[in-house]
Amino acid sequence: YPNAVTVGGHTHTQENLVAGETRKEWAEAGIEKLPNTQIVAGAVSGDWYSGGLNADGLPYSFTQDASEPGVLTLEYDGASRSERYTVRNESDDHQLLLGVNSPQWRDWAQKAQEWQDADKEGEAPEAVSERVVTRDDLKQGDSWLTSSFLAGTSDARVEVSFDGKAPKQSEHTQPGKGEALAKGWEFTDPYTASQNLRTSGSVGQSSSHLWRTEIPSDLDLGTHSAEVTGTDRYGRDFTKTVRFTVVEDEAAAKTESQKLLRKDGFDTQQKKEVRDPKGLDSEEAKSARND
């Protein structure tokens, strides 16, 4: 059955693994290569409706492997098949989640994880924005523009253009070419992980659909842009732009982070006014029944 595909769920995560991929752990278990394409379909509830609330009063529900709540659609034409993932309340073009993974962010992430593991005892470590990076971090390297390409496969392609310059090809963190599972903060999507580390704590530190591109070390202080284009295995292109800020030092990073976090609505001290749902137990429903 050369056109077979296995589709599963239940884990509230998202994977799209192509037939023929290899992984060290699979080989040790006696699986030489993946016999057919395997898709883990995500979930309309994301990570069990976890995390903070967005402006509409709905949980962000980012999954531990950097996906958003949504629906997988499979389309068949004879033996041919294609799939797409549609995020809740978004168009089909919304396929990329972008952030900056820097040494400073990883240091905060580890502290936030330890705070979560300690049942949130004491004050949470002061949050940093995933769109701020210090000049020192850029100079020492290992600062990446990360792209979570929803339902992305190992044969997809991601390119990044910094400030309008020639695009660079991104590195797929889980290429499926015999490597061991790449796990750690350096293989984590900072966009979704930042929200989860401040709320639900659900972060897997790995993702099958994460790409990363090293940020140029010579960027000037100030705001910069990165235009990311993801091309899926069916030739469909998706483009998104993110702006990030280069600051002098950690003190400046804290100031800039607090400003961006408030603007993004991720300030954990901010109280959100959420209207009571008009369900069967609402006053409106009770009044209607009485009438």
CSV table of C-alpha atoms in Angstrom, one decimal:
chain,number,residue,atom,x,y,z
A,1,TYR,CA,0.0,0.0,0.0
A,2,PRO,CA,2.4,2.7,-1.2
A,3,ASN,CA,-0.1,5.5,-0.7
A,4,ALA,CA,-1.1,4.6,2.9
A,5,VAL,CA,-1.2,7.3,5.5
A,6,THR,CA,-1.7,6.9,9.3
A,7,VAL,CA,-3.7,9.6,11.0
A,8,GLY,CA,-3.8,9.8,14.8
A,9,GLY,CA,-4.6,12.2,17.6
A,10,HIS,CA,-5.4,12.1,21.3
A,11,THR,CA,-2.0,13.6,22.3
A,12,HIS,CA,-3.1,17.1,21.5
A,13,THR,CA,0.2,17.7,19.6
A,14,GLN,CA,1.0,18.0,15.9
A,15,GLU,CA,3.3,15.9,13.7
A,16,ASN,CA,3.6,15.3,10.0
A,17,LEU,CA,6.2,12.6,9.5
A,18,VAL,CA,7.0,11.5,5.9
A,19,ALA,CA,7.5,7.9,4.8
A,20,GLY,CA,11.2,7.1,4.6
A,21,GLU,CA,12.3,9.3,7.5
A,22,THR,CA,14.8,7.7,10.0
A,23,ARG,CA,15.5,8.5,13.7
A,24,LYS,CA,18.1,7.0,16.1
A,25,GLU,CA,15.4,6.0,18.6
A,26,TRP,CA,13.4,4.3,15.9
A,27,ALA,CA,16.4,2.3,14.7
A,28,GLU,CA,17.2,1.2,18.2
A,29,ALA,CA,13.6,-0.1,18.4
A,30,GLY,CA,14.0,-2.1,15.2
A,31,ILE,CA,12.3,0.4,12.8
A,32,GLU,CA,14.8,1.0,10.0
A,33,LYS,CA,12.7,3.7,8.5
A,34,LEU,CA,9.1,5.1,8.7
A,35,PRO,CA,7.1,2.8,6.5
A,36,ASN,CA,4.4,5.3,5.6
A,37,THR,CA,3.5,8.9,6.3
A,38,GLN,CA,2.2,9.4,9.9
A,39,ILE,CA,0.2,12.5,10.9
A,40,VAL,CA,-0.8,13.5,14.4
A,41,ALA,CA,-3.7,15.8,13.7
A,42,GLY,CA,-3.5,18.5,16.4
A,43,ALA,CA,-6.7,19.5,18.3
A,44,VAL,CA,-9.4,22.1,18.1
A,45,SER,CA,-8.9,22.6,21.9
A,46,GLY,CA,-5.1,22.9,21.5
A,47,ASP,CA,-3.4,21.8,24.7
A,48,TRP,CA,-6.7,20.9,26.6
A,49,TYR,CA,-7.8,24.6,26.6
A,50,SER,CA,-4.8,25.5,28.7
A,51,GLY,CA,-2.8,28.7,29.2
A,52,GLY,CA,-3.8,32.4,29.5
A,53,LEU,CA,-6.8,34.1,27.9
A,54,ASN,CA,-6.6,36.1,24.7
A,55,ALA,CA,-8.5,39.3,24.0
A,56,ASP,CA,-11.7,37.3,23.2
A,57,GLY,CA,-11.5,35.5,26.5
A,58,LEU,CA,-10.5,32.2,24.9
A,59,PRO,CA,-7.5,30.2,26.1
A,60,TYR,CA,-4.4,30.5,23.9
A,61,SER,CA,-4.0,26.7,24.2
A,62,PHE,CA,-0.6,26.5,22.5
A,63,THR,CA,0.5,22.9,22.4
A,64,GLN,CA,3.8,21.8,24.0
A,65,ASP,CA,5.2,21.3,20.5
A,66,ALA,CA,4.5,24.8,19.2
A,67,SER,CA,1.1,24.5,17.5
A,68,GLU,CA,-2.2,26.4,17.9
A,69,PRO,CA,-5.7,25.1,18.3
A,70,GLY,CA,-7.1,24.1,14.9
A,71,VAL,CA,-8.5,21.5,12.5
A,72,LEU,CA,-6.6,19.2,10.1
A,73,THR,CA,-8.3,18.8,6.7
A,74,LEU,CA,-7.3,15.9,4.4
A,75,GLU,CA,-8.2,16.1,0.7
A,76,TYR,CA,-8.1,13.1,-1.6
A,77,ASP,CA,-8.2,12.7,-5.4
A,78,GLY,CA,-7.8,9.0,-6.2
A,79,ALA,CA,-4.4,8.0,-4.8
A,80,SER,CA,-3.3,11.6,-4.4
A,81,ARG,CA,-3.6,13.3,-1.0
A,82,SER,CA,-2.9,16.7,0.5
A,83,GLU,CA,-3.5,18.2,3.9
A,84,ARG,CA,-3.8,21.6,5.5
A,85,TYR,CA,-4.1,22.8,9.1
A,86,THR,CA,-6.5,25.7,9.9
A,87,VAL,CA,-6.0,27.5,13.1
A,88,ARG,CA,-9.1,28.5,15.1
A,89,ASN,CA,-10.4,31.9,14.0
A,90,GLU,CA,-7.7,32.3,11.3
A,91,SER,CA,-7.5,32.0,7.5
A,92,ASP,CA,-5.7,29.1,5.8
A,93,ASP,CA,-2.7,31.5,5.2
A,94,HIS,CA,-1.9,31.6,8.9
A,95,GLN,CA,0.8,28.9,9.0
A,96,LEU,CA,3.9,30.4,10.7
A,97,LEU,CA,4.6,31.3,14.4
A,98,LEU,CA,7.8,33.4,14.8
A,99,GLY,CA,10.1,34.3,17.6
A,100,VAL,CA,13.7,34.9,18.7
A,101,ASN,CA,15.5,32.2,20.6
A,102,SER,CA,18.4,33.8,22.4
A,103,PRO,CA,20.7,32.8,25.3
A,104,GLN,CA,18.9,35.3,27.5
A,105,TRP,CA,15.5,33.8,26.6
A,106,ARG,CA,16.8,30.3,27.2
A,107,ASP,CA,18.1,31.4,30.7
A,108,TRP,CA,14.7,32.8,31.5
A,109,ALA,CA,12.9,29.7,30.2
A,110,GLN,CA,14.9,27.4,32.4
A,111,LYS,CA,14.1,29.5,35.5
A,112,ALA,CA,10.4,29.6,34.5
A,113,GLN,CA,10.4,25.8,34.1
A,114,GLU,CA,11.9,25.4,37.5
A,115,TRP,CA,9.3,27.7,39.0
A,116,GLN,CA,6.6,25.6,37.3
A,117,ASP,CA,8.1,22.4,38.6
A,118,ALA,CA,8.1,23.8,42.1
A,119,ASP,CA,4.3,24.3,41.8
A,120,LYS,CA,4.8,28.1,41.2
A,121,GLU,CA,6.1,28.7,44.7
A,122,GLY,CA,7.4,32.2,45.2
A,123,GLU,CA,7.4,34.9,42.6
A,124,ALA,CA,7.7,33.9,38.9
A,125,PRO,CA,10.9,35.0,37.2
A,126,GLU,CA,10.5,38.3,35.5
A,127,ALA,CA,9.2,37.6,32.0
A,128,VAL,CA,11.2,38.5,28.9
A,129,SER,CA,9.8,39.0,25.4
A,130,GLU,CA,10.6,36.6,22.6
A,131,ARG,CA,11.1,39.6,20.3
A,132,VAL,CA,14.1,41.1,22.2
A,133,VAL,CA,17.8,40.2,21.9
A,134,THR,CA,20.9,41.9,23.3
A,135,ARG,CA,23.9,42.9,21.3
A,136,ASP,CA,26.1,40.6,23.4
A,137,ASP,CA,23.9,37.6,22.7
A,138,LEU,CA,24.2,38.3,18.9
A,139,LYS,CA,27.9,38.5,19.1
A,140,GLN,CA,28.3,35.2,20.9
A,141,GLY,CA,26.1,33.5,18.4
A,142,ASP,CA,23.4,30.8,19.0
A,143,SER,CA,20.6,33.4,18.6
A,144,TRP,CA,18.0,32.2,16.1
A,145,LEU,CA,14.9,33.4,14.4
A,146,THR,CA,12.6,30.4,14.8
A,147,SER,CA,9.7,29.5,12.6
A,148,SER,CA,7.1,27.0,13.7
A,149,PHE,CA,5.6,25.8,10.4
A,150,LEU,CA,2.2,24.3,11.3
A,151,ALA,CA,1.9,20.8,9.8
A,152,GLY,CA,5.3,21.3,8.2
A,153,THR,CA,7.2,18.2,6.9
A,154,SER,CA,10.8,17.4,6.5
A,155,ASP,CA,10.6,18.1,2.8
A,156,ALA,CA,9.2,21.6,3.4
A,157,ARG,CA,11.4,24.7,2.9
A,158,VAL,CA,11.7,27.8,5.1
A,159,GLU,CA,13.6,31.0,4.1
A,160,VAL,CA,14.2,34.2,6.1
A,161,SER,CA,15.1,37.6,4.9
A,162,PHE,CA,16.5,40.0,7.5
A,163,ASP,CA,15.7,43.7,6.8
A,164,GLY,CA,15.0,43.0,3.1
A,165,LYS,CA,18.3,41.4,2.4
A,166,ALA,CA,18.9,38.2,0.4
A,167,PRO,CA,17.0,35.3,2.1
A,168,LYS,CA,18.8,32.5,4.0
A,169,GLN,CA,17.6,29.0,4.1
A,170,SER,CA,16.5,27.8,7.6
A,171,GLU,CA,17.6,24.7,9.4
A,172,HIS,CA,15.0,22.1,10.2
A,173,THR,CA,15.5,21.0,13.8
A,174,GLN,CA,14.1,17.5,13.2
A,175,PRO,CA,15.1,16.5,9.6
A,176,GLY,CA,14.5,12.8,10.1
A,177,LYS,CA,17.9,11.7,8.7
A,178,GLY,CA,19.0,9.3,11.4
A,179,GLU,CA,19.6,11.9,14.1
A,180,ALA,CA,18.5,11.5,17.7
A,181,LEU,CA,15.5,13.6,18.9
A,182,ALA,CA,16.7,17.2,19.2
A,183,LYS,CA,15.4,18.3,22.6
A,184,GLY,CA,16.3,21.3,24.7
A,185,TRP,CA,15.6,25.0,25.0
A,186,GLU,CA,17.7,25.7,21.9
A,187,PHE,CA,15.2,23.6,19.9
A,188,THR,CA,12.2,25.3,21.4
A,189,ASP,CA,9.8,27.7,19.8
A,190,PRO,CA,9.9,30.8,22.1
A,191,TYR,CA,6.6,32.3,20.9
A,192,THR,CA,4.4,29.6,22.2
A,193,ALA,CA,6.7,28.4,25.0
A,194,SER,CA,6.8,31.9,26.5
A,195,GLN,CA,3.1,32.0,27.0
A,196,ASN,CA,2.9,28.4,28.4
A,197,LEU,CA,5.8,28.9,30.8
A,198,ARG,CA,4.0,31.9,32.3
A,199,THR,CA,0.7,30.0,32.6
A,200,SER,CA,0.2,26.2,32.0
A,201,GLY,CA,3.8,25.1,32.0
A,202,SER,CA,3.2,22.8,29.1
A,203,VAL,CA,6.5,22.9,27.0
A,204,GLY,CA,8.0,19.8,25.4
A,205,GLN,CA,11.3,21.5,24.3
A,206,SER,CA,11.1,19.9,20.9
A,207,SER,CA,9.0,20.1,17.8
A,208,SER,CA,8.9,18.2,14.5
A,209,HIS,CA,7.8,21.4,12.6
A,210,LEU,CA,10.4,23.9,13.9
A,211,TRP,CA,13.0,25.7,11.7
A,212,ARG,CA,15.6,28.1,12.8
A,213,THR,CA,17.9,30.7,11.2
A,214,GLU,CA,20.9,32.3,12.9
A,215,ILE,CA,20.4,36.1,13.3
A,216,PRO,CA,23.2,38.2,11.9
A,217,SER,CA,25.7,39.2,14.6
A,218,ASP,CA,26.2,42.7,13.2
A,219,LEU,CA,22.7,44.2,13.5
A,220,ASP,CA,22.5,47.7,14.8
A,221,LEU,CA,20.6,48.7,17.9
A,222,GLY,CA,16.9,49.2,17.3
A,223,THR,CA,14.0,47.4,15.6
A,224,HIS,CA,14.6,45.0,12.7
A,225,SER,CA,12.3,42.9,10.6
A,226,ALA,CA,12.4,39.3,9.4
A,227,GLU,CA,10.3,38.1,6.5
A,228,VAL,CA,9.7,34.4,6.6
A,229,THR,CA,8.5,32.3,3.7
A,230,GLY,CA,7.5,28.7,4.2
A,231,THR,CA,6.9,26.4,1.3
A,232,ASP,CA,5.1,23.2,2.0
A,233,ARG,CA,5.6,19.8,0.2
A,234,TYR,CA,2.7,20.7,-2.2
A,235,GLY,CA,4.4,24.0,-3.3
A,236,ARG,CA,2.1,26.3,-1.4
A,237,ASP,CA,3.9,29.4,-0.1
A,238,PHE,CA,3.1,31.2,3.2
A,239,THR,CA,4.7,34.4,4.3
A,240,LYS,CA,4.8,36.3,7.6
A,241,THR,CA,6.9,39.1,9.0
A,242,VAL,CA,8.0,39.6,12.6
A,243,ARG,CA,9.7,42.7,14.1
A,244,PHE,CA,12.3,42.3,16.8
A,245,THR,CA,14.5,44.7,18.8
A,246,VAL,CA,18.2,44.6,19.4
A,247,VAL,CA,19.1,46.3,22.7
A,248,GLU,CA,22.4,47.1,24.4
A,249,ASP,CA,22.3,44.9,27.6
A,250,GLU,CA,20.0,42.9,29.9
A,251,ALA,CA,18.8,46.0,31.7
A,252,ALA,CA,17.6,47.5,28.4
A,253,ALA,CA,16.1,44.1,27.5
A,254,LYS,CA,14.0,44.1,30.6
A,255,THR,CA,12.6,47.5,29.9
A,256,GLU,CA,11.8,46.7,26.3
A,257,SER,CA,10.4,43.3,27.2
A,258,GLN,CA,7.9,44.8,29.6
A,259,LYS,CA,6.7,47.3,27.0
A,260,LEU,CA,6.2,44.6,24.4
A,261,LEU,CA,4.5,42.2,26.8
A,262,ARG,CA,1.9,44.8,27.8
A,263,LYS,CA,1.3,45.6,24.1
A,264,ASP,CA,0.9,41.9,23.3
A,265,GLY,CA,-1.6,41.4,26.1
A,266,PHE,CA,0.7,38.8,27.7
A,267,ASP,CA,1.1,40.8,31.0
A,268,THR,CA,0.3,38.2,33.6
A,269,GLN,CA,-0.7,41.0,36.0
A,270,GLN,CA,-3.3,42.3,33.6
A,271,LYS,CA,-6.9,41.4,34.5
A,272,LYS,CA,-9.1,40.4,31.5
A,273,GLU,CA,-12.8,41.2,31.6
A,274,VAL,CA,-14.6,38.2,30.1
A,275,ARG,CA,-18.3,38.2,29.8
A,276,ASP,CA,-20.4,35.4,31.2
A,277,PRO,CA,-21.3,33.0,28.5
A,278,LYS,CA,-25.0,33.0,27.4
A,279,GLY,CA,-25.4,29.3,28.0
A,280,LEU,CA,-28.3,27.2,29.5
A,281,ASP,CA,-27.5,28.4,33.0
A,282,SER,CA,-27.3,32.1,32.2
A,283,GLU,CA,-29.9,34.5,33.5
A,284,GLU,CA,-31.0,35.2,29.9
A,285,ALA,CA,-31.7,31.5,29.4
A,286,LYS,CA,-33.5,31.1,32.7
A,287,SER,CA,-35.7,34.1,31.9
A,288,ALA,CA,-36.6,32.7,28.5
A,289,ARG,CA,-37.6,29.4,30.1
A,290,ASN,CA,-39.8,31.2,32.6
A,291,ASP,CA,-41.5,33.0,29.8
